[in-house]
PDB file of C-alpha atoms in Angstrom:
ATOM      1  CA  UNK A 623      98.256  84.613 166.659  1.00 93.00           C
ATOM      2  CA  UNK A 624     100.044  82.341 164.220  1.00 95.00           C
ATOM      3  CA  UNK A 625     101.808  84.398 161.601  1.00 97.00           C
ATOM      4  CA  UNK A 626     104.750  84.589 159.257  1.00 98.00           C
ATOM      5  CA  UNK A 627     106.295  87.993 158.707  1.00 98.00           C
ATOM      6  CA  UNK A 628     108.696  88.389 155.811  1.00 98.00           C
ATOM      7  CA  UNK A 629     111.388  90.951 155.205  1.00 98.00           C
ATOM      8  CA  UNK A 630     110.804  93.972 153.026  1.00 98.00           C
ATOM      9  CA  UNK A 631     111.139  94.500 149.280  1.00 98.00           C
ATOM     10  CA  UNK A 632     114.548  94.299 147.674  1.00 98.00           C
ATOM     11  CA  UNK A 633     116.027  95.957 144.610  1.00 98.00           C
ATOM     12  CA  UNK A 634     119.154  94.259 143.340  1.00 98.00           C
ATOM     13  CA  UNK A 635     121.436  94.444 140.343  1.00 98.00           C
ATOM     14  CA  UNK A 636     122.091  91.418 138.143  1.00 98.00           C
ATOM     15  CA  UNK A 637     124.803  89.219 139.606  1.00 98.00           C
ATOM     16  CA  UNK A 638     124.100  90.247 143.192  1.00 98.00           C
ATOM     17  CA  UNK A 639     122.658  88.082 145.978  1.00 98.00           C
ATOM     18  CA  UNK A 640     119.588  88.543 148.133  1.00 98.00           C
ATOM     19  CA  UNK A 641     118.342  87.011 151.377  1.00 98.00           C
ATOM     20  CA  UNK A 642     114.662  86.912 152.215  1.00 98.00           C
ATOM     21  CA  UNK A 643     113.665  86.151 155.803  1.00 98.00           C
ATOM     22  CA  UNK A 644     110.465  84.708 157.213  1.00 98.00           C
ATOM     23  CA  UNK A 645     109.915  85.125 160.951  1.00 98.00           C
ATOM     24  CA  UNK A 646     107.403  82.817 162.589  1.00 98.00           C
ATOM     25  CA  UNK A 647     105.413  83.528 165.712  1.00 98.00           C
ATOM     26  CA  UNK A 648     102.510  82.057 167.637  1.00 97.00           C
ATOM     27  CA  UNK A 649     103.492  78.409 167.310  1.00 96.00           C
ATOM     28  CA  UNK A 650     106.322  75.964 167.865  1.00 96.00           C
ATOM     29  CA  UNK A 651     108.632  76.729 164.945  1.00 97.00           C
ATOM     30  CA  UNK A 652     110.303  73.334 164.755  1.00 96.00           C
ATOM     31  CA  UNK A 653     107.026  71.416 164.563  1.00 95.00           C
ATOM     32  CA  UNK A 654     106.034  72.438 161.039  1.00 96.00           C
ATOM     33  CA  UNK A 655     107.870  72.350 157.732  1.00 96.00           C
ATOM     34  CA  UNK A 656     108.364  75.555 155.800  1.00 97.00           C
ATOM     35  CA  UNK A 657     107.866  75.862 152.073  1.00 98.00           C
ATOM     36  CA  UNK A 658     108.971  78.533 149.633  1.00 98.00           C
ATOM     37  CA  UNK A 659     106.831  79.610 146.682  1.00 98.00           C
ATOM     38  CA  UNK A 660     107.664  81.985 143.850  1.00 98.00           C
ATOM     39  CA  UNK A 661     105.253  84.161 141.905  1.00 98.00           C
ATOM     40  CA  UNK A 662     106.658  86.015 138.910  1.00 97.00           C
ATOM     41  CA  UNK A 663     104.881  89.236 137.889  1.00 96.00           C
ATOM     42  CA  UNK A 664     101.427  88.459 136.556  1.00 94.00           C
ATOM     43  CA  UNK A 665     102.060  84.730 136.806  1.00 95.00           C
ATOM     44  CA  UNK A 666     100.937  81.819 138.936  1.00 95.00           C
ATOM     45  CA  UNK A 667     102.443  80.089 141.935  1.00 97.00           C
ATOM     46  CA  UNK A 668     105.531  77.891 141.686  1.00 97.00           C
ATOM     47  CA  UNK A 669     106.765  75.670 144.490  1.00 97.00           C
ATOM     48  CA  UNK A 670     110.503  76.094 145.106  1.00 97.00           C
ATOM     49  CA  UNK A 671     110.976  73.480 147.797  1.00 97.00           C
ATOM     50  CA  UNK A 672     110.822  73.092 151.546  1.00 97.00           C
ATOM     51  CA  UNK A 673     112.964  72.891 154.645  1.00 97.00           C
ATOM     52  CA  UNK A 674     112.549  70.545 157.564  1.00 97.00           C
ATOM     53  CA  UNK A 675     112.516  72.939 160.500  1.00 97.00           C
ATOM     54  CA  UNK A 676     113.446  70.174 162.923  1.00 96.00           C
ATOM     55  CA  UNK A 677     116.543  68.842 161.131  1.00 96.00           C
ATOM     56  CA  UNK A 678     117.355  71.778 158.866  1.00 96.00           C
ATOM     57  CA  UNK A 679     117.374  69.511 155.798  1.00 97.00           C
ATOM     58  CA  UNK A 680     116.309  71.357 152.637  1.00 97.00           C
ATOM     59  CA  UNK A 681     114.656  69.898 149.557  1.00 96.00           C
ATOM     60  CA  UNK A 682     114.759  71.873 146.322  1.00 97.00           C
ATOM     61  CA  UNK A 683     112.387  71.534 143.413  1.00 95.00           C
ATOM     62  CA  UNK A 684     113.732  71.173 139.894  1.00 92.00           C
ATOM     63  CA  UNK A 685     114.842  74.518 138.633  1.00 93.00           C
ATOM     64  CA  UNK A 686     115.749  75.743 142.109  1.00 96.00           C
ATOM     65  CA  UNK A 687     119.032  73.990 142.696  1.00 95.00           C
ATOM     66  CA  UNK A 688     122.454  75.603 142.817  1.00 94.00           C
ATOM     67  CA  UNK A 689     121.671  79.303 143.292  1.00 97.00           C
ATOM     68  CA  UNK A 690     118.946  78.857 145.899  1.00 98.00           C
ATOM     69  CA  UNK A 691     119.594  78.086 149.547  1.00 98.00           C
ATOM     70  CA  UNK A 692     117.065  77.537 152.336  1.00 98.00           C
ATOM     71  CA  UNK A 693     118.305  78.032 155.878  1.00 98.00           C
ATOM     72  CA  UNK A 694     117.077  78.401 159.442  1.00 98.00           C
ATOM     73  CA  UNK A 695     117.920  80.444 162.515  1.00 97.00           C
ATOM     74  CA  UNK A 696     116.141  78.496 165.217  1.00 97.00           C
ATOM     75  CA  UNK A 697     117.126  81.012 167.891  1.00 97.00           C
ATOM     76  CA  UNK A 698     114.831  83.609 166.331  1.00 97.00           C
ATOM     77  CA  UNK A 699     112.272  81.274 164.709  1.00 98.00           C
ATOM     78  CA  UNK A 700     113.256  82.429 161.243  1.00 98.00           C
ATOM     79  CA  UNK A 701     113.542  80.686 157.902  1.00 98.00           C
ATOM     80  CA  UNK A 702     115.475  82.298 155.086  1.00 98.00           C
ATOM     81  CA  UNK A 703     115.864  82.035 151.345  1.00 98.00           C
ATOM     82  CA  UNK A 704     119.079  83.164 149.724  1.00 98.00           C
ATOM     83  CA  UNK A 705     119.414  83.578 145.972  1.00 98.00           C
ATOM     84  CA  UNK A 706     122.803  84.198 144.385  1.00 98.00           C
ATOM     85  CA  UNK A 707     123.853  85.341 140.901  1.00 98.00           C
ATOM     86  CA  UNK A 708     120.554  87.111 140.402  1.00 98.00           C
ATOM     87  CA  UNK A 709     119.180  87.640 136.917  1.00 98.00           C
ATOM     88  CA  UNK A 710     116.173  89.627 135.756  1.00 97.00           C
ATOM     89  CA  UNK A 711     114.244  86.342 135.585  1.00 97.00           C
ATOM     90  CA  UNK A 712     114.446  86.126 139.372  1.00 98.00           C
ATOM     91  CA  UNK A 713     112.198  89.174 139.678  1.00 98.00           C
ATOM     92  CA  UNK A 714     109.212  87.870 141.605  1.00 98.00           C
ATOM     93  CA  UNK A 715     107.348  87.807 144.875  1.00 98.00           C
ATOM     94  CA  UNK A 716     108.686  85.112 147.161  1.00 98.00           C
ATOM     95  CA  UNK A 717     106.435  83.578 149.808  1.00 98.00           C
ATOM     96  CA  UNK A 718     107.163  81.372 152.763  1.00 98.00           C
ATOM     97  CA  UNK A 719     104.300  79.030 153.612  1.00 98.00           C
ATOM     98  CA  UNK A 720     103.916  76.756 156.616  1.00 97.00           C
ATOM     99  CA  UNK A 721     102.462  73.301 156.395  1.00 95.00           C
ATOM    100  CA  UNK A 722      99.152  72.466 158.024  1.00 92.00           C
ATOM    101  CA  UNK A 723      98.492  72.543 161.731  1.00 87.00           C
ATOM    102  CA  UNK A 724      95.275  73.294 163.588  1.00 80.00           C
ATOM    103  CA  UNK A 725      92.199  72.625 161.436  1.00 83.00           C
ATOM    104  CA  UNK A 726      94.116  70.804 158.746  1.00 88.00           C
ATOM    105  CA  UNK A 727      96.667  69.075 160.911  1.00 86.00           C
ATOM    106  CA  UNK A 728      97.896  65.876 159.305  1.00 85.00           C
ATOM    107  CA  UNK A 729      97.355  67.163 155.815  1.00 88.00           C
ATOM    108  CA  UNK A 730      99.986  68.676 153.586  1.00 90.00           C
ATOM    109  CA  UNK A 731      98.366  71.909 152.459  1.00 96.00           C
ATOM    110  CA  UNK A 732     100.074  75.251 152.991  1.00 97.00           C
ATOM    111  CA  UNK A 733      98.052  76.720 155.824  1.00 96.00           C
ATOM    112  CA  UNK A 734      99.897  79.865 156.835  1.00 97.00           C
ATOM    113  CA  UNK A 735     101.551  82.227 154.353  1.00 98.00           C
ATOM    114  CA  UNK A 736     103.874  85.147 154.772  1.00 98.00           C
ATOM    115  CA  UNK A 737     102.874  88.420 153.190  1.00 98.00           C
ATOM    116  CA  UNK A 738     105.407  87.956 150.391  1.00 98.00           C
ATOM    117  CA  UNK A 739     108.658  89.717 149.545  1.00 98.00           C
ATOM    118  CA  UNK A 740     109.094  91.413 146.197  1.00 98.00           C
ATOM    119  CA  UNK A 741     112.574  90.963 144.793  1.00 98.00           C
ATOM    120  CA  UNK A 742     113.274  93.156 141.788  1.00 98.00           C
ATOM    121  CA  UNK A 743     116.405  92.559 139.732  1.00 98.00           C
ATOM    122  CA  UNK A 744     117.269  95.416 137.436  1.00 97.00           C
ATOM    123  CA  UNK A 745     120.362  97.159 136.173  1.00 96.00           C
TER     124      UNK A 745
ATOM    125  CA  UNK B 971     101.685  75.448 130.566  1.00 61.00           C
ATOM    126  CA  UNK B 972     100.895  74.016 133.985  1.00 70.00           C
ATOM    127  CA  UNK B 973     100.618  70.278 134.587  1.00 89.00           C
ATOM    128  CA  UNK B 974      97.439  71.071 136.506  1.00 96.00           C
ATOM    129  CA  UNK B 975      95.179  72.825 134.012  1.00 97.00           C
ATOM    130  CA  UNK B 976      92.687  75.464 135.067  1.00 98.00           C
ATOM    131  CA  UNK B 977      90.621  77.803 132.905  1.00 97.00           C
ATOM    132  CA  UNK B 978      92.296  81.235 132.832  1.00 97.00           C
ATOM    133  CA  UNK B 979      89.097  83.015 133.745  1.00 97.00           C
ATOM    134  CA  UNK B 980      85.505  82.512 134.820  1.00 98.00           C
ATOM    135  CA  UNK B 981      82.785  85.006 135.563  1.00 97.00           C
ATOM    136  CA  UNK B 982      79.377  85.198 137.139  1.00 96.00           C
ATOM    137  CA  UNK B 983      76.817  87.655 138.378  1.00 97.00           C
ATOM    138  CA  UNK B 984      76.301  88.359 142.077  1.00 97.00           C
ATOM    139  CA  UNK B 985      74.350  85.560 143.694  1.00 97.00           C
ATOM    140  CA  UNK B 986      75.143  83.049 140.988  1.00 97.00           C
ATOM    141  CA  UNK B 987      77.152  79.836 141.175  1.00 97.00           C
ATOM    142  CA  UNK B 988      80.433  79.276 139.388  1.00 98.00           C
ATOM    143  CA  UNK B 989      82.748  76.316 139.153  1.00 98.00           C
ATOM    144  CA  UNK B 990      86.472  76.154 138.488  1.00 98.00           C
ATOM    145  CA  UNK B 991      88.001  72.974 137.132  1.00 98.00           C
ATOM    146  CA  UNK B 992      91.473  71.594 137.721  1.00 98.00           C
ATOM    147  CA  UNK B 993      92.583  68.827 135.370  1.00 97.00           C
ATOM    148  CA  UNK B 994      95.599  66.705 136.224  1.00 97.00           C
ATOM    149  CA  UNK B 995      96.864  63.250 135.400  1.00 96.00           C
ATOM    150  CA  UNK B 996      97.542  59.812 136.805  1.00 95.00           C
ATOM    151  CA  UNK B 997     100.736  60.999 138.503  1.00 95.00           C
ATOM    152  CA  UNK B 998      99.050  63.674 140.609  1.00 96.00           C
ATOM    153  CA  UNK B 999      95.297  64.002 141.185  1.00 96.00           C
ATOM    154  CA  UNK B1000      94.656  60.577 139.664  1.00 96.00           C
ATOM    155  CA  UNK B1001      97.200  59.020 142.024  1.00 96.00           C
ATOM    156  CA  UNK B1002      94.984  59.981 144.970  1.00 94.00           C
ATOM    157  CA  UNK B1003      97.160  62.809 146.207  1.00 95.00           C
ATOM    158  CA  UNK B1004      95.210  65.435 148.106  1.00 96.00           C
ATOM    159  CA  UNK B1005      93.928  68.428 146.176  1.00 97.00           C
ATOM    160  CA  UNK B1006      93.965  71.798 147.907  1.00 98.00           C
ATOM    161  CA  UNK B1007      92.540  75.115 146.787  1.00 98.00           C
ATOM    162  CA  UNK B1008      93.756  78.649 147.486  1.00 98.00           C
ATOM    163  CA  UNK B1009      92.337  82.081 146.929  1.00 98.00           C
ATOM    164  CA  UNK B1010      94.561  85.052 146.195  1.00 98.00           C
ATOM    165  CA  UNK B1011      93.025  88.482 146.415  1.00 96.00           C
ATOM    166  CA  UNK B1012      94.723  91.189 144.349  1.00 92.00           C
ATOM    167  CA  UNK B1013      97.992  92.236 145.942  1.00 93.00           C
ATOM    168  CA  UNK B1014      97.715  89.712 148.768  1.00 97.00           C
ATOM    169  CA  UNK B1015      99.221  86.377 149.693  1.00 98.00           C
ATOM    170  CA  UNK B1016      97.338  83.181 148.838  1.00 98.00           C
ATOM    171  CA  UNK B1017      94.961  81.851 151.474  1.00 97.00           C
ATOM    172  CA  UNK B1018      93.997  78.230 152.015  1.00 97.00           C
ATOM    173  CA  UNK B1019      90.379  77.759 150.972  1.00 97.00           C
ATOM    174  CA  UNK B1020      89.893  73.986 150.786  1.00 97.00           C
ATOM    175  CA  UNK B1021      92.224  71.223 151.965  1.00 97.00           C
ATOM    176  CA  UNK B1022      92.210  67.504 151.218  1.00 96.00           C
ATOM    177  CA  UNK B1023      89.642  67.675 148.422  1.00 96.00           C
ATOM    178  CA  UNK B1024      86.582  68.800 150.365  1.00 97.00           C
ATOM    179  CA  UNK B1025      87.487  70.311 153.738  1.00 96.00           C
ATOM    180  CA  UNK B1026      87.118  73.967 154.678  1.00 96.00           C
ATOM    181  CA  UNK B1027      89.390  75.528 157.301  1.00 94.00           C
ATOM    182  CA  UNK B1028      87.511  77.330 160.028  1.00 93.00           C
ATOM    183  CA  UNK B1029      86.342  80.729 158.897  1.00 93.00           C
ATOM    184  CA  UNK B1030      85.812  79.734 155.265  1.00 96.00           C
ATOM    185  CA  UNK B1031      82.082  80.014 154.511  1.00 96.00           C
ATOM    186  CA  UNK B1032      80.135  77.044 153.211  1.00 96.00           C
ATOM    187  CA  UNK B1033      79.563  78.924 149.952  1.00 97.00           C
ATOM    188  CA  UNK B1034      82.854  77.325 148.971  1.00 98.00           C
ATOM    189  CA  UNK B1035      82.923  73.602 148.227  1.00 98.00           C
ATOM    190  CA  UNK B1036      85.095  71.266 146.211  1.00 98.00           C
ATOM    191  CA  UNK B1037      85.237  67.741 144.914  1.00 97.00           C
ATOM    192  CA  UNK B1038      87.654  65.393 143.210  1.00 97.00           C
ATOM    193  CA  UNK B1039      86.968  62.599 140.747  1.00 96.00           C
ATOM    194  CA  UNK B1040      89.495  60.632 138.752  1.00 96.00           C
ATOM    195  CA  UNK B1041      92.170  62.979 137.442  1.00 96.00           C
ATOM    196  CA  UNK B1042      90.173  66.186 137.956  1.00 97.00           C
ATOM    197  CA  UNK B1043      88.993  68.405 140.764  1.00 98.00           C
ATOM    198  CA  UNK B1044      86.469  71.184 140.916  1.00 98.00           C
ATOM    199  CA  UNK B1045      85.829  74.187 143.141  1.00 98.00           C
ATOM    200  CA  UNK B1046      82.315  75.591 143.404  1.00 98.00           C
ATOM    201  CA  UNK B1047      81.358  78.997 144.723  1.00 98.00           C
ATOM    202  CA  UNK B1048      77.716  79.768 145.354  1.00 97.00           C
ATOM    203  CA  UNK B1049      76.071  83.082 146.178  1.00 97.00           C
ATOM    204  CA  UNK B1050      78.785  85.049 144.376  1.00 97.00           C
ATOM    205  CA  UNK B1051      79.824  88.269 146.045  1.00 96.00           C
ATOM    206  CA  UNK B1052      81.850  91.169 144.708  1.00 95.00           C
ATOM    207  CA  UNK B1053      84.718  90.416 147.067  1.00 94.00           C
ATOM    208  CA  UNK B1054      85.042  86.908 145.645  1.00 96.00           C
ATOM    209  CA  UNK B1055      86.936  88.514 142.792  1.00 97.00           C
ATOM    210  CA  UNK B1056      90.330  86.872 143.073  1.00 97.00           C
ATOM    211  CA  UNK B1057      92.606  84.286 141.537  1.00 98.00           C
ATOM    212  CA  UNK B1058      91.960  80.682 142.556  1.00 98.00           C
ATOM    213  CA  UNK B1059      94.611  77.978 142.458  1.00 98.00           C
ATOM    214  CA  UNK B1060      94.454  74.213 142.830  1.00 98.00           C
ATOM    215  CA  UNK B1061      97.404  72.269 144.222  1.00 98.00           C
ATOM    216  CA  UNK B1062      98.448  68.636 144.286  1.00 97.00           C
ATOM    217  CA  UNK B1063     101.586  66.579 144.544  1.00 96.00           C
ATOM    218  CA  UNK B1064     103.054  64.946 141.475  1.00 95.00           C
ATOM    219  CA  UNK B1065     104.878  61.661 142.000  1.00 94.00           C
ATOM    220  CA  UNK B1066     106.553  61.653 138.586  1.00 94.00           C
ATOM    221  CA  UNK B1067     108.066  65.104 139.036  1.00 91.00           C
ATOM    222  CA  UNK B1068     108.448  64.879 142.807  1.00 91.00           C
ATOM    223  CA  UNK B1069     107.059  68.371 143.316  1.00 93.00           C
ATOM    224  CA  UNK B1070     104.080  70.224 144.628  1.00 94.00           C
ATOM    225  CA  UNK B1071     102.172  71.526 141.634  1.00 95.00           C
ATOM    226  CA  UNK B1072      99.905  74.508 141.398  1.00 97.00           C
ATOM    227  CA  UNK B1073      97.418  75.013 138.652  1.00 97.00           C
ATOM    228  CA  UNK B1074      97.920  78.025 136.452  1.00 96.00           C
ATOM    229  CA  UNK B1075      95.247  79.899 138.341  1.00 97.00           C
ATOM    230  CA  UNK B1076      91.755  81.064 137.442  1.00 98.00           C
ATOM    231  CA  UNK B1077      90.716  84.687 137.707  1.00 97.00           C
ATOM    232  CA  UNK B1078      87.144  85.078 138.861  1.00 97.00           C
ATOM    233  CA  UNK B1079      85.277  88.172 137.764  1.00 97.00           C
ATOM    234  CA  UNK B1080      82.003  89.100 139.422  1.00 96.00           C
ATOM    235  CA  UNK B1081      79.955  90.914 136.785  1.00 93.00           C
TER     236      UNK B1081
END
């Protein structure tokens, strides 16, 4: 079945870097864009940006430029998010979310979500 | 404060009907961008509930419906069940900011 499986929780110290992976299966990886969404503890959802899985071109939302990098490894159908110079404010659950296919094909909703990766930044 | 405004919480008794509003502006909902709705159960990832204003993905029961008018959208849930307790989020694109926006989320409590 179509699914996105993300890497496990991370505990990092301030100033370190982290890489979160999102492995896709059950569909043609390059056919659907991948989005990244952040959810701080007890807070709502915040769109970080997206990556074109066909060209590899990333687009970053305001507030997610500089320290945030979206990348792909097409050979293993995996999208990744790397965050550098971590601060405690980066503590959050990070989700990858695929654009619509199937039922909602042609629309721009986020149809398939990974299970989320908790990144905790603490000294 | 989110650009898409939702009430922080709503509640209803089992079997009742509740609605959740999502108020935007002329640069997002009012600009005819699609509105989508998601449900997030406690400790789980969000799940697409409604796409493009009114459409349910397969597997979503017809107890869930939504509409959009002007700069606002609304999600309705009928026949409330205990496992409807979750956070509900609206989403739309904003042309002024150039970003996908989520509402602040509404926590539904089934009394």
